[in-house]
Amino acid sequence: MPPEVRLQAKSSALLTERRGVLQSEAVTGVLLRARSLGPFGFLVVLAILFTALSPRFLLVSNITTVLYTAAILTIASLAQALVMFTRNLDLSIGSVMAGAAYIPALIYTHLHAFGPLLIPSAIVIGAVFGLINGAVVAYGRIPALVATLGTLSIFRGIIYSLAQGEEIGTGQQANWILHFVAAKAGGVPVIVIVAVAIAALATVVMRLTSFGASLYAIGSNPRAAVYYGLDRQRLVLQAYVATGALAGFAGLLLAAQVGTITVDIATGWELQTLAAGVIGGVSLLGGSGGMVGAAIGALIIATVSNGLVQLGLSGSWQTFVQGMAIVLAVAFDVFLQRYLITSRA
Amino acid sequence: MSSARAHKVYLGRRGWSLTLIVLIVLASICASLASPLFLHPSQILNSTGAMVVSGVLALGLAPIVIVGEIDISLTSNLAFCTVVLGLLSQAHVPPPLIVLATLATGLVLGAFNGVLVGYGGLPSLAVTLGTLGAYQGAAFLVGGTNGFTDFPGAIYAIGADTIGPVPISLLLFAAVAIAFAVVFRLTTIGRSFYAVGRASEAVRHSGISVAGVKAATFCIGGVVAGLGALIFVGQYGSGGGDSASGTILTVVTAVALGGLDIYGGAGRVSSLVLAIVLLDVIQNGMGLVNASTTTQTIVIGLVLIMSLLVPELLGRWSREHVDQQRGLLQVLRFSR
Amino acid sequence: MSDQKNKEQANADDESSRDHSVTRRHFLAVGASVAAVVPISHGLLHHLPKPFIRTSTSTGGLRMFMVPKWTTYPYFKAAARGAKKAAEQLGDTFTYTGPTSPNAEQQVASLENVLAQEPDVILLSAIEEQNVVPVLKKAMARGAVVVTYDADTLAGARNLFCNQLSYELAAQSYLDCALADHPAGGDCVFMAASPTTVNHMQQIAAMKSLMASNPKYEVLKPGKTYFVNDDVTLSYNTMVNIMQAQPNVKFMLSGSAVSVPAAQQAIVATGHAGKVWAAGCSLPSDCKKFLDDGSAKEFMMWDPLQLGYMAAYSGHLIKTKKFSPALGEALDIPGLGNFKVLADNVVDLNRPLFFTKSNVSQYSF
């Protein structure tokens, strides 16, 4: 086949494919919206349950509390969801958060002029860690689980050696960032507003931009996406950089919220954020779920721990119920999906 | 996914055992140079205690990973089993019954995951993320918060005693490893694990129940977690809700370093055992020279990534190199 | 016919690719090994000189190892400075090693590695009371002296426990802090790392009995205990939820120096300063801000340097047979004073330090 003919054939194939994509868009749109329906339903059920059991649960002040404790987990979960869409995951997210929390704060203790640069530097540090993850996963072709399991240790090790066992106390942090995370605007905590804004922005990016659509595409069918002309490696790298940047921001907020920055801050957040994503209907197999779902997932986790304290259940019950809630949420979501799909067909 | 990938992965695994052996030898040389204490047989046998529980759990995880699933609740399963073990010991149940009941507990907890994943079609990472917390919470609720310390001597011996110089726990680990190696390689059941993991067309037509096979691997993993509990209580002299908590990352590290394809369908028990040995040599060698924990953390992370990244990059380079040579030859032939 | 040919061709291809894979396989194995050995050997050989110096130039001093709950926490580093000072004065070699995070099984692995180095004295802060018992008994059977500090194990598995404060005195000090914050008292909740953290749990039990028996503390009412794993975030979020769910709670009391400042930060950040207080144990560097801004009046701790010094010194005395711990025996630590051995071979340092706005800047840990 001469090259010109081949090119023509290819572009016409692309056109038909595009048409197909447009036609199926209506269907997938409904499905995508349905994806966050399950988690949302579960959240409502939980809320009804806790309201029935505790009179204080539905108070405005308590709902604010739930949102406040969910805010940073939400931002971190959005970051995690971003790579989950591409059929990857980031186990190093806790270490990335810790790095972005510790390093700028460490610089600040030596150089107070660094104050205004705290947020940008945290985002940049997170993005650099994300770049390393992305390069290893996308260009090194190492499975994400293995690669980020490795960087989980490496990044944390770097923080250990920078810190030399010292922690950064509340008094050593910049005052404005401490005030920022504790501030309220019209009764609503500022970090809740920030989290909602980021979730909205992320939703817009995933739903309406070609970047978002490409991420879904390489997650749902990597091979088809490559044939379609998407640069899979570059997109995965970009997703990891974005995840790192967002996680870095979340790390900085977390450090300011809890006050004391220890070297093991944000340990275990890899499982927390994955749990939030999965509860929220973001599939670990990529390509499905939405940012709203991830945010709802984080909200469910915060609601469960709040509700359990409300009920006066402590310690062991919390661990048990939170675990069972994850199983139930996933089962609820999967079975609802299956029901919706079969009832439509 | 594709047969081409599976083929490549399969070939890669053969070289993998060799890589791990070379690594173990080199790490041992470094360790014995750094510390004169390292190369004593009793020291080496003794050091296996640190890895044996994680190692057994990694073996239990192997069939689950081979069918393309994962179970991160194995450590909590183990914790719950130690609680059952402790309760039965308090009730003065005869040791053989305790052993059976502990293994059965592991089986039931594994089966719960297996049914949800296999027959319910739920994502395994999500389900076991949930049961990771649920089983541990249940262990605290059932066993109380103080833990158990009194076990019959026979049970205690499993994790604590030695036959000659060799710890019984190490022999048990070896027995499980050999049994798994045989089952995986030589039996229809073992081959069905790989087939399910590769999700090949053949599986669908052959009448194998994919759900059944998946559930079965979770049951196997559960029984092995029960065995891990038996070793654990002897090793650490206690059991309770927080037994082995926080070791799941070590277990997954062993499996990843052991070259098991995390997407299922490929991996060898022999490589997994070598990976566990390597991790033990590293932690033991570094521990003996009191290397700062920082260094240890970084080294394990680097080994994990480098050992996969470097072969990948070299492979790509050599492939290009070979292609180039071939191209050059053809050009020469053509010009002649 | 052409089929036949194709098959042959395919076979030949197969073979050639197999050949390639054999050579490539070896090539890759060697490459991977070299790449991975670089970090391993760096990690090992980096530390080469130290053990050799230790074994070859030992001047008859003891080999002393200190294993904290986790090495990267400032409190344990301070205790190690104290212990090192004692070791240097006594001519002993001193090594500080242990897990990076409070993981009980990792601590046992660290102890096994210490044991292989034939230690004379082991100083340990146990994460878990029971997990460490087998390895410690093995160590003692081989002639090592085991002294626990900060957090104890079972009495039969160590020679001596240097307790920073008796559980009663600790409980009393926490309650004193609470009353200094808010003399009118009120409802209290407690935080502990986990149900198996002995010192936290014992202190909570002692606080409850003091509230019940001592009229001075009867304005304080005991409540639930929450388990927060010595984790900053969990402590913070739990505190936020507690304040919401139980508006009557006035105090959170804890012996965890991680949980107390995190909970106090939660109180300040959610605008409850002056209405709710976190009281108990805190590093001065962590609580300075709250004392300065007036959201709390008093926190307490002890001097970890003194505790480390005491543990190392007494370990040396026991190993050199200058002191043998038994009920009623006197332990003389130069510069610290004279201590009585209590039941189960426990000595109490009992030097609580109370931090207030005026004195907190004097302390460096």
XYZ file of C-alpha atoms in Angstrom, chain A residues 41-268:
228
model
C -26.579 6.403 48.257
C -24.313 4.688 50.738
C -23.427 8.032 52.315
C -27.127 8.853 52.684
C -27.825 5.472 54.286
C -24.931 6.033 56.704
C -26.166 9.514 57.558
C -29.694 8.231 58.226
C -28.301 5.446 60.396
C -26.141 7.762 62.481
C -28.931 10.340 62.781
C -31.261 7.658 64.103
C -28.654 6.534 66.626
C -27.300 9.888 67.749
C -29.308 13.095 68.087
C -26.225 15.239 67.672
C -25.187 13.835 64.307
C -27.261 16.071 62.053
C -26.362 19.345 63.795
C -24.905 21.950 61.460
C -21.834 22.162 63.648
C -21.276 18.429 63.395
C -21.676 18.394 59.653
C -19.091 21.171 59.497
C -16.844 18.986 61.644
C -17.221 16.037 59.285
C -16.405 18.245 56.310
C -13.450 19.752 58.158
C -11.909 16.360 58.990
C -12.626 15.114 55.459
C -11.107 18.084 53.611
C -7.450 17.077 53.447
C -8.241 13.404 52.898
C -10.457 14.537 50.034
C -7.634 16.429 48.337
C -5.266 13.475 48.754
C -7.934 11.077 47.472
C -8.512 13.229 44.397
C -4.782 12.982 43.760
C -4.888 9.206 44.140
C -7.967 8.931 41.891
C -6.151 10.742 39.098
C -3.665 7.886 38.663
C -6.325 5.281 39.391
C -8.186 6.448 36.271
C -5.136 5.449 34.217
C -5.105 1.911 35.679
C -2.259 2.751 38.058
C -1.987 3.599 41.700
C 0.350 5.508 43.991
C 1.383 3.729 47.179
C 4.020 6.390 47.846
C 1.436 9.140 48.304
C 1.960 9.293 52.087
C 5.711 9.721 51.636
C 5.150 12.356 48.951
C 2.873 14.257 51.332
C 5.462 13.980 54.082
C 8.235 15.275 51.812
C 6.169 18.220 50.673
C 5.274 18.958 54.286
C 8.705 18.554 55.804
C 11.129 20.075 53.307
C 9.517 23.532 52.918
C 8.950 23.733 56.682
C 12.586 22.821 57.250
C 13.724 25.593 54.915
C 11.354 27.987 56.659
C 12.895 27.272 60.080
C 16.226 28.506 58.706
C 14.939 31.251 56.453
C 11.760 33.056 57.419
C 11.735 34.930 54.106
C 10.713 31.596 52.580
C 7.224 32.023 54.074
C 5.342 33.115 50.938
C 6.903 30.280 48.928
C 5.595 27.490 51.176
C 2.666 26.498 48.978
C 4.432 26.714 45.610
C 7.449 24.823 46.941
C 5.267 22.077 48.411
C 3.529 21.685 45.067
C 6.846 21.621 43.206
C 8.375 19.056 45.573
C 5.278 16.889 45.226
C 5.448 17.217 41.460
C 9.122 16.187 41.423
C 8.339 13.059 43.459
C 5.425 12.448 41.102
C 7.733 12.862 38.121
C 10.028 10.152 39.494
C 7.076 7.818 40.047
C 5.703 8.556 36.618
C 9.026 8.052 34.870
C 9.581 4.694 36.532
C 6.033 3.502 35.860
C 5.539 4.902 32.360
C 8.990 4.733 30.810
C 10.541 2.036 33.010
C 7.435 -0.104 32.475
C 7.451 -1.274 36.090
C 4.004 -2.168 37.496
C 2.752 0.792 39.516
C 2.215 -1.297 42.636
C 5.854 -2.397 42.699
C 7.347 0.921 41.616
C 5.487 3.035 44.136
C 6.031 0.457 46.870
C 9.723 1.071 46.260
C 9.464 4.851 46.179
C 7.347 4.724 49.339
C 10.494 3.576 51.169
C 12.924 5.733 49.210
C 11.050 9.016 49.645
C 10.483 8.317 53.323
C 14.164 7.446 53.692
C 15.125 10.772 52.145
C 12.952 12.586 54.684
C 14.500 10.596 57.549
C 17.984 11.558 56.491
C 17.071 15.223 55.995
C 15.351 15.382 59.347
C 18.040 13.600 61.377
C 15.327 12.596 63.803
C 14.220 16.147 64.531
C 10.615 17.233 64.242
C 9.225 20.652 63.458
C 6.952 21.981 66.181
C 3.891 24.176 65.852
C 5.902 27.161 67.012
C 8.398 26.740 64.184
C 5.790 26.782 61.421
C 4.806 29.913 59.555
C 1.936 31.603 61.358
C -0.044 32.447 58.245
C -0.324 28.813 57.141
C -1.475 27.757 60.618
C -4.137 30.460 60.503
C -5.062 29.568 56.943
C -5.978 25.941 57.748
C -7.908 26.954 60.867
C -9.715 29.923 59.306
C -13.424 30.058 58.577
C -15.283 32.039 55.966
C -18.959 32.560 56.761
C -18.922 29.656 59.185
C -17.366 27.289 56.675
C -13.760 26.201 57.208
C -11.512 27.569 54.474
C -9.918 24.193 53.767
C -13.374 22.779 53.047
C -13.879 25.505 50.456
C -10.436 24.746 49.026
C -11.211 21.027 48.855
C -14.558 21.640 47.143
C -12.927 24.025 44.673
C -10.229 21.471 43.822
C -12.833 18.715 43.459
C -14.887 20.915 41.138
C -11.856 21.863 39.088
C -10.744 18.238 38.871
C -14.224 17.172 37.791
C -14.234 19.782 35.050
C -10.788 18.662 33.879
C -11.768 15.013 33.824
C -15.170 15.532 32.196
C -14.655 18.368 29.774
C -11.056 18.479 28.633
C -9.336 16.193 26.177
C -6.656 15.536 28.818
C -9.285 14.064 31.124
C -10.851 12.032 28.358
C -7.424 10.697 27.368
C -6.721 9.595 30.941
C -9.998 7.672 31.023
C -9.219 6.244 27.595
C -5.784 4.849 28.470
C -7.237 3.482 31.686
C -10.197 1.701 30.183
C -8.408 0.256 27.160
C -4.697 1.053 26.911
C -4.187 -0.685 23.588
C -7.143 0.968 21.855
C -5.996 4.310 23.224
C -2.549 3.838 21.707
C -4.034 2.834 18.346
C -6.181 5.903 18.585
C -2.997 7.929 18.694
C -2.667 8.731 22.371
C 0.823 8.833 23.861
C 0.185 6.506 26.747
C 3.531 6.924 28.464
C 3.409 10.676 28.394
C -0.139 10.746 29.749
C 0.726 8.407 32.607
C 3.727 10.576 33.432
C 1.547 13.688 33.401
C -1.027 11.992 35.632
C 1.669 11.108 38.163
C 3.080 14.629 38.142
C -0.397 16.033 38.754
C -0.979 13.479 41.515
C 2.312 14.408 43.138
C 1.592 18.122 42.969
C -1.851 17.707 44.493
C -0.558 15.316 47.146
C 2.184 17.805 47.959
C -0.401 20.519 48.544
C -2.422 18.148 50.733
C 0.726 17.289 52.692
C 1.441 20.936 53.428
C -2.137 21.473 54.634
C -1.965 18.352 56.798
C 1.259 19.524 58.427
C -0.248 22.917 59.169
C -3.423 21.315 60.497
C -1.834 18.914 62.970
C 0.840 21.444 63.918
C 3.759 19.147 64.653
C 5.588 17.791 61.598
C 7.108 14.461 62.532
C 9.117 12.436 60.031
C 6.408 9.790 59.933
C 3.588 12.213 59.181
C 0.998 10.835 56.704
C 2.151 7.249 57.182
C -0.580 4.884 56.023
